[in-house]
C-alpha positions as CSV (number, residue, x, y, z in Angstrom):
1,X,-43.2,-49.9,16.7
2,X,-46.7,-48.3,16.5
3,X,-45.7,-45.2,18.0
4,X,-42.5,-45.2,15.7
5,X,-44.7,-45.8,12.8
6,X,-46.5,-42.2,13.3
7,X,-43.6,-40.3,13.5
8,X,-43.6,-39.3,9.6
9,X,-47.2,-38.2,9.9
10,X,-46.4,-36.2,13.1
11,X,-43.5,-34.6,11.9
12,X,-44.7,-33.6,8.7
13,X,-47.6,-31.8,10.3
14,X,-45.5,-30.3,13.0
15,X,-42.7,-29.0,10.4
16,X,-45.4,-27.5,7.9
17,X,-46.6,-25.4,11.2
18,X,-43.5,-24.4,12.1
19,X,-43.4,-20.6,10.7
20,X,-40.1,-19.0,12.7
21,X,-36.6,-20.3,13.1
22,X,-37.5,-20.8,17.2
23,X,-40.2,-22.8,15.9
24,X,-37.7,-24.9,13.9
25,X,-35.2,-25.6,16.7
26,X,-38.2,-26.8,18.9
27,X,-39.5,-28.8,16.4
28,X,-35.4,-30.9,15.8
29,X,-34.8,-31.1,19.8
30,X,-38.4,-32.7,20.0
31,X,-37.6,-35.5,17.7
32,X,-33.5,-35.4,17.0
33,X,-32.3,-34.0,20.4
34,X,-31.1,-36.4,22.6
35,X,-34.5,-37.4,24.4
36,X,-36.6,-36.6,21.5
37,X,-39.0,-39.3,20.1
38,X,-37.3,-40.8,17.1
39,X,-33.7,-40.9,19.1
40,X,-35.9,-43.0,21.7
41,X,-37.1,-44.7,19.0
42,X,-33.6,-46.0,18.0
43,X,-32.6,-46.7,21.7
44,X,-36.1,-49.0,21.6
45,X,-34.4,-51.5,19.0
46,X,-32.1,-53.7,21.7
47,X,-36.3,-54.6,22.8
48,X,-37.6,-56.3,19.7
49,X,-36.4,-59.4,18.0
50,X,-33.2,-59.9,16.3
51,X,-34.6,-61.1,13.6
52,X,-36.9,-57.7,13.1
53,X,-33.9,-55.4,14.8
54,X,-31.9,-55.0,11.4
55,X,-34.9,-53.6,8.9
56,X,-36.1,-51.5,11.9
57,X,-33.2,-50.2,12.3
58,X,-32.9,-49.6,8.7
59,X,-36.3,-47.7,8.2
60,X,-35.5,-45.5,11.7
61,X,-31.8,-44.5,9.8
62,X,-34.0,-43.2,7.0
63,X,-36.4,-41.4,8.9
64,X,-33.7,-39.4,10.7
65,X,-31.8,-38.8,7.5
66,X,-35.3,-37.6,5.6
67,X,-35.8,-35.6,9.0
68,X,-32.5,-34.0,8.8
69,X,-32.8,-33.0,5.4
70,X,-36.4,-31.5,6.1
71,X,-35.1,-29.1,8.3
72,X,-32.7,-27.6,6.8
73,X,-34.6,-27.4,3.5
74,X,-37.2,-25.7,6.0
75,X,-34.0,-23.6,7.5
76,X,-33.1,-22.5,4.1
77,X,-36.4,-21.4,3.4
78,X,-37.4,-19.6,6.2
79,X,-34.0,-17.8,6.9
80,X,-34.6,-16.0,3.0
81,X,-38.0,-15.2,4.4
82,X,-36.5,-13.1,7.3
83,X,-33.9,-11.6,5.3
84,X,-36.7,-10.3,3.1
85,X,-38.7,-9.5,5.6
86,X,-35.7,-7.0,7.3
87,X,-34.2,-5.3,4.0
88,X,-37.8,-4.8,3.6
89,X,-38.1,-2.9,6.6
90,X,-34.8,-1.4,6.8
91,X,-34.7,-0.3,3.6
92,X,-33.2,3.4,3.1
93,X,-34.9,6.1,1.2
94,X,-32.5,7.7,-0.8
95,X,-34.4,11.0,-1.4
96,X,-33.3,12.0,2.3
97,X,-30.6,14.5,2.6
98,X,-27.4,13.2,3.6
99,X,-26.2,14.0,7.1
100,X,-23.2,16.7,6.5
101,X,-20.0,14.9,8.1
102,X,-17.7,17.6,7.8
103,X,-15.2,19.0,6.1
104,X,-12.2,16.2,4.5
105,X,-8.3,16.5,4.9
106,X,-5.9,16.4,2.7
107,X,-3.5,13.0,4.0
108,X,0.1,15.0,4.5
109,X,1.6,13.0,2.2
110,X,-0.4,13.8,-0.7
111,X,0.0,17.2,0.4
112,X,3.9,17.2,0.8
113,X,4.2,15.5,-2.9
114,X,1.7,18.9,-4.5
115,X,4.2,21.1,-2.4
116,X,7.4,19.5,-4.2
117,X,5.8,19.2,-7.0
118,X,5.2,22.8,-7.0
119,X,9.0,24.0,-5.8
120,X,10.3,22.3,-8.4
121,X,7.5,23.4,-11.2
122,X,9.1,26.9,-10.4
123,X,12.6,25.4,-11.5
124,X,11.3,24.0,-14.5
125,X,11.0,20.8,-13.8
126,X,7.8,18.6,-15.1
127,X,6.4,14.9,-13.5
128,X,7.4,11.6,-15.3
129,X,5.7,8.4,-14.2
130,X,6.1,4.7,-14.9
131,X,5.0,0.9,-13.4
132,X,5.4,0.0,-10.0
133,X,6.2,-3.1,-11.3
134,X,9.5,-3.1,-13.0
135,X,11.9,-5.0,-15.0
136,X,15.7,-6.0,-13.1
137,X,17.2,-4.1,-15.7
138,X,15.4,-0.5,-15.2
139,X,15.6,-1.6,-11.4
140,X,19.2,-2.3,-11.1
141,X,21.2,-2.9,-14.4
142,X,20.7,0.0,-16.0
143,X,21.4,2.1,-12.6
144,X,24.9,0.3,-12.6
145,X,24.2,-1.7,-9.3
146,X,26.6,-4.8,-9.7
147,X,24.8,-8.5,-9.2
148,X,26.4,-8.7,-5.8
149,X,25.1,-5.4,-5.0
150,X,22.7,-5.8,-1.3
151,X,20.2,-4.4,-2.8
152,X,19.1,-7.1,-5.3
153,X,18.8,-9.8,-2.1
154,X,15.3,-11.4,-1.6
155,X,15.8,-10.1,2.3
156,X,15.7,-6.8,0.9
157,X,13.5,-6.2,-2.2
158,X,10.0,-8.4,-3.7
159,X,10.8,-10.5,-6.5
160,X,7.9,-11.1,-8.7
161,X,7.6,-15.3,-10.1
162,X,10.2,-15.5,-12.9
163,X,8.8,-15.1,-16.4
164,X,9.8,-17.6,-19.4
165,X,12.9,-15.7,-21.9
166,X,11.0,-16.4,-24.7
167,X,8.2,-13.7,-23.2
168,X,10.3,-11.1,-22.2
169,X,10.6,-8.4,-25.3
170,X,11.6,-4.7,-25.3
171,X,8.5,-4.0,-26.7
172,X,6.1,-5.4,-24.1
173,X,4.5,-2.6,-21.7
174,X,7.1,-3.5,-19.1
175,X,10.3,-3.1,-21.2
176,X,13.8,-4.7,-20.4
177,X,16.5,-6.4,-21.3
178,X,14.3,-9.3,-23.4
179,X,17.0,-12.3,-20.9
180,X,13.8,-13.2,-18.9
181,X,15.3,-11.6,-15.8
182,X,12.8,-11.4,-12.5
183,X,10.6,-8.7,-12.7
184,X,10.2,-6.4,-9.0
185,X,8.4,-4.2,-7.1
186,X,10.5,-1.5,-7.8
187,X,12.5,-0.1,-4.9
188,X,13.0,3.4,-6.0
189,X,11.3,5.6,-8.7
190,X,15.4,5.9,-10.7
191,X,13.6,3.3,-13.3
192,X,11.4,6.3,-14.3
193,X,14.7,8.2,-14.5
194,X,16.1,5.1,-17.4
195,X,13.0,4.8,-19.4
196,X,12.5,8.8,-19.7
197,X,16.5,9.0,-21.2
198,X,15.7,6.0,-23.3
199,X,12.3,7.4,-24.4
200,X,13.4,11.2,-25.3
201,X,16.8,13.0,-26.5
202,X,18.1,16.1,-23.6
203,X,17.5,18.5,-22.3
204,X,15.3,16.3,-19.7
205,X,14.6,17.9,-16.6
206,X,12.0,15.6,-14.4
207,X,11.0,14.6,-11.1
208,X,9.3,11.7,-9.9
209,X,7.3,11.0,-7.1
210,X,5.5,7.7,-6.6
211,X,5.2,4.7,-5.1
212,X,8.5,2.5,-4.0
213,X,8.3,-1.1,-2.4
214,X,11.4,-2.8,0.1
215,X,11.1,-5.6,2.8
216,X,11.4,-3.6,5.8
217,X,8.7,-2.4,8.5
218,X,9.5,-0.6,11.5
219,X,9.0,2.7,13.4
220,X,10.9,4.7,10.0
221,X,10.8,2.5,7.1
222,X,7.5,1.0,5.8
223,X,7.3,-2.1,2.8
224,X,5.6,0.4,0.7
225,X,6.5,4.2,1.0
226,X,6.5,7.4,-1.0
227,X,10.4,9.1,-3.3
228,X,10.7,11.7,-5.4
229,X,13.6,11.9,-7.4
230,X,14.7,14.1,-10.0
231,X,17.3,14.7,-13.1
232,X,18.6,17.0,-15.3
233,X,20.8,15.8,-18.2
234,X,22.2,18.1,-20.8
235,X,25.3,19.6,-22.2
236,X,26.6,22.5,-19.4
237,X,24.9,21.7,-16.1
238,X,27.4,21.1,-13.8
239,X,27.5,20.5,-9.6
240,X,27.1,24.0,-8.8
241,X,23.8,23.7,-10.6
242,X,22.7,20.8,-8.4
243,X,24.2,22.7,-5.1
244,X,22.0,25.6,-6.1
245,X,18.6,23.9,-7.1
246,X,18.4,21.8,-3.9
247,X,19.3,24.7,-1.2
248,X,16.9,26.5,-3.1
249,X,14.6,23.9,-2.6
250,X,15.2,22.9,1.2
251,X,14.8,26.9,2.2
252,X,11.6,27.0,0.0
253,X,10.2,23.1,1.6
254,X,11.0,24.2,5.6
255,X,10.6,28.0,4.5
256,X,13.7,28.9,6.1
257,X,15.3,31.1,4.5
258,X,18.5,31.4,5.9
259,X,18.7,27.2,6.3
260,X,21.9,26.0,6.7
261,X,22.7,23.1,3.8
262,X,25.7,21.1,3.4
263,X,26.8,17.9,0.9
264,X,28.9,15.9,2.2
265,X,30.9,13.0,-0.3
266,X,29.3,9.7,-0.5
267,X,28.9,6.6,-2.6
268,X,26.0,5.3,-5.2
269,X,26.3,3.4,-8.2
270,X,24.5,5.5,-10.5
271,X,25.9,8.9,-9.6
272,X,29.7,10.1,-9.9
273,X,30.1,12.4,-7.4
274,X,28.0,11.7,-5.0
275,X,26.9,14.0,-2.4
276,X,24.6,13.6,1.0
277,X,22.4,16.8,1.8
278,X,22.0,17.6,5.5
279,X,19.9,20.4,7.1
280,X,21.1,22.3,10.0
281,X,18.9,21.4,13.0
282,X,19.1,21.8,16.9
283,X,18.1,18.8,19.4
284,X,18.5,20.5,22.2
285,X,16.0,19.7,25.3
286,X,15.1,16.8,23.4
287,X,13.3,18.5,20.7
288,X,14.2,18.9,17.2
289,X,14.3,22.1,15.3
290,X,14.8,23.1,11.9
291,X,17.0,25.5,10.5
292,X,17.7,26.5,14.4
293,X,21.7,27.1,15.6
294,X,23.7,30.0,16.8
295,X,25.6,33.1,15.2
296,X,28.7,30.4,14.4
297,X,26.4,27.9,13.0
298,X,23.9,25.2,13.4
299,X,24.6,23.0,16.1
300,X,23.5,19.4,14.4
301,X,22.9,18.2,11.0
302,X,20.5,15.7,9.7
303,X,20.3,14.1,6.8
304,X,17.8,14.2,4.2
305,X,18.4,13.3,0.4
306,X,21.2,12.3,-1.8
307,X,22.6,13.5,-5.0
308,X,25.5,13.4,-7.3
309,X,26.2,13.4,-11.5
310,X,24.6,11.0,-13.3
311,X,27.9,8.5,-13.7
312,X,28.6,8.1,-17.2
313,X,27.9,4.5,-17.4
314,X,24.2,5.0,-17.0
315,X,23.9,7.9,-19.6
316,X,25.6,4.9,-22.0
317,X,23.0,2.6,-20.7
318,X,20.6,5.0,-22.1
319,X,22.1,5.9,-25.1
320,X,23.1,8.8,-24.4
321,X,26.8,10.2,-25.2
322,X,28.5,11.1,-21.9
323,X,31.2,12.9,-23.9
324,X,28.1,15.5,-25.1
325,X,26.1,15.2,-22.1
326,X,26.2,15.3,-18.1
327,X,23.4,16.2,-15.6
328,X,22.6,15.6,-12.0
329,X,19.8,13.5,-10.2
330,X,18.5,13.5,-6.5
331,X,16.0,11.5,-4.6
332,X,14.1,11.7,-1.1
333,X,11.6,9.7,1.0
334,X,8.7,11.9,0.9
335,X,7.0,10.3,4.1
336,X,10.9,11.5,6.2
337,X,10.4,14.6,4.9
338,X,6.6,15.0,5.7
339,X,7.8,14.1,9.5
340,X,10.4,16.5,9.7
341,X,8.1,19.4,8.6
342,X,5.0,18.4,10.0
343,X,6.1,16.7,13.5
344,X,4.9,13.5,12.7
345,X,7.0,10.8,14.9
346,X,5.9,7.2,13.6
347,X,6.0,6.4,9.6
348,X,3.3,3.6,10.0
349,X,0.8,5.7,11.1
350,X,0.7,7.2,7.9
351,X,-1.2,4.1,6.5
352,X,-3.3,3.4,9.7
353,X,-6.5,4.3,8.2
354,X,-7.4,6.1,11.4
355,X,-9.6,9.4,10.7
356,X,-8.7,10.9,14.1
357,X,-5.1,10.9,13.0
358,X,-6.0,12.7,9.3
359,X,-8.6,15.4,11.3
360,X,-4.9,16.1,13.0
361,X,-2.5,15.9,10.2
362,X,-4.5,16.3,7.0
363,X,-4.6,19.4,5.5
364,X,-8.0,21.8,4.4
365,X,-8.8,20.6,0.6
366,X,-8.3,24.2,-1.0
367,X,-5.0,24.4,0.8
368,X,-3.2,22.9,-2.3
369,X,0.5,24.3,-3.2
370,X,0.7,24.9,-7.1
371,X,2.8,26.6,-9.0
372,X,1.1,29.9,-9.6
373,X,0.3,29.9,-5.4
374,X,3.7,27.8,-4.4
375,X,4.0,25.7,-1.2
376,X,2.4,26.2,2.1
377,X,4.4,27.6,4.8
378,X,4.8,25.0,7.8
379,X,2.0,24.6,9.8
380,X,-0.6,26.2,7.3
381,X,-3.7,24.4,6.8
382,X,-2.5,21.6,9.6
């Protein structure tokens, strides 16, 4: 056991020189690898006595355990070295002038929500907001959607953890009904619609666009994605009114102005009539076309919003007297709508990230609609 006895000595000396991380992995394959000296050591003890086998093997356990922990202290310590050693050297001065990158782009859909934004500033119309996480009751209740309605299925919508009763209260920052009902990622923007006629007596007259949440994900729909909805409650408004405002606004959107708009009948819970809107189109060759048709007509439709009167039972969930008042509402996906304008084929590349697809679609920063300027025609600033 001489040689084993100088192994401390050695190795002490050895790791002291050892001033690099190569140096370091030499130095554990020289006496931990698997023909390094103190593993021979150990394979040395079937040699000697039984009687002195157990404490040497004892005392050769500790050495590779003190060895062990020797080099990764020594690890440790030199791996902080290097690290200084490199930010030191690769350390940017700030006083440099930034390489110019060129010019940013709008993403379309911020663009398309300034562009309805301003159409319907023009109309009167001003931008309400609320949570993205909402209350079952300004989700669904108050919008008359029954319990069985599909809609309130887990396959369809994101629940949030249920939250005690005894928490729930109309005055905390989320609202509701106080029963200690679910709260969800809201699945349209109509809870703005609720808590604006709850918050402030008529004449309302809002739109809002924001964020909306569902369990689907494919080529056209997307878990998160973009509405806009809008309402008008007050004492003479009537369905003519809501005819008018949204051919106005389809013509001033596509800027056609001759676009051909129908409303066909249809069902929701919270409106009473209720009305799709399709645009006239043309697919012919394969290619779709706005607005385009012949002397007789357009030759397809295609669907873009819904609509109707506010049904009366909402406007009483609200507290507001449907004998004094009536009004209309309307909603859209603003992400469909950015694709029909602005040829865009798949919704999910919206939210890829990728900067090659924003050089193509964005839009030039000072091209913003407003009011005073109103909305880009199609293709400007693309």
């Amino acid at each position: 056991m001489d040689a084993a006895d100088r192994l401390p000595e050695d190795f002490a000396r050895e790791l002291a020189a050892a001033g690099t991380l190569d140096a370091l992995e030499q130095l554990r394959v020289k006496y931990l690898g698997r023909n390094g000296a103190l593993t021979l050591a150990m394979r040395g003890l079937g040699q000697i006595a039984p009687e002195q086998r157990r404490d040497a093997g004892a005392r050769l356990n500790a050495l590779k355990d003190r060895f062990t922990e020797q080099l990764d202290s020594r690890k440790t310590e030199l791996g902080r070295a290097a690290l200084t050693e490199r930010l030191a050297a690769e350390r940017a001065d700030i006083t440099l002038p930034v390489e110019y990158g060129g010019a940013g782009r709008i993403h379309p859909i911020s663009q398309t929500i300034d562009e309805i934004v301003a159409i319907f500033g023009e109309m009167g119309f001003v931008v309400a907001e609320g949570p993205h996480i909402e209350d079952d009751f300004y989700n669904f209740t108050a919008l008359n959607i029954p319990p069985e309605h599909p809609a309130r299925q887990e396959h369809d919508t994101f629940y949030l953890p249920p939250r005690p009763a005894h928490r729930s209260n109309s005055s905390a920052p989320l609202g509701g009904s106080g029963d200690g009902s679910r709260l969800v990622l809201r699945t349209h923007t109509s809870p703005v619609q609720i808590r604006t006629m709850q918050q402030q007596p008529p004449p309302i007259r809002i739109i809002v666009p924001g964020r909306t949440f569902r369990a689907d994900h494919d080529a056209t729909h997307s878990p998160m994605f973009h509405q806009v909805e809008g309402l008008v409650i007050d004492r003479t408004t009537h369905m003519g009114h809501l005819k008018g405002c949204l051919i106005e606004f389809c013509r001033a959107f596509f800027d056609v102005d001759d676009l051909p708009v129908r409303f066909r009948p249809s069902y929701f819970p919270f409106t009473e009539p209720s009305a799709e809107v399709d645009i006239g189109c043309s697919r012919e060759g394969g290619e779709l076309k706005i607005g385009a048709g012949s002397a007789s007509g357009p030759k397809d439709w295609l669907e873009i919003l819904g609509s109707g009167m506010v049904h009366p039972q909402v406007l009483k969930n609200c507290g507001i007297d449907p004998d004094q008042y009536q009004g209309f509402a309307f909603g859209m996906g603003i992400e469909r709508v950015a694709m029909l304008k602005y040829g865009i084929p798949d919704l999910r590349t919206f939210y890829d990230s990728d900067l090659r697809w924003l050089r193509h679609y964005g839009f030039v920063p000072l091209d913003i609609p407003s009011p005073v300027r109103g909305p880009l025609p199609t293709g400007v600033g693309a």
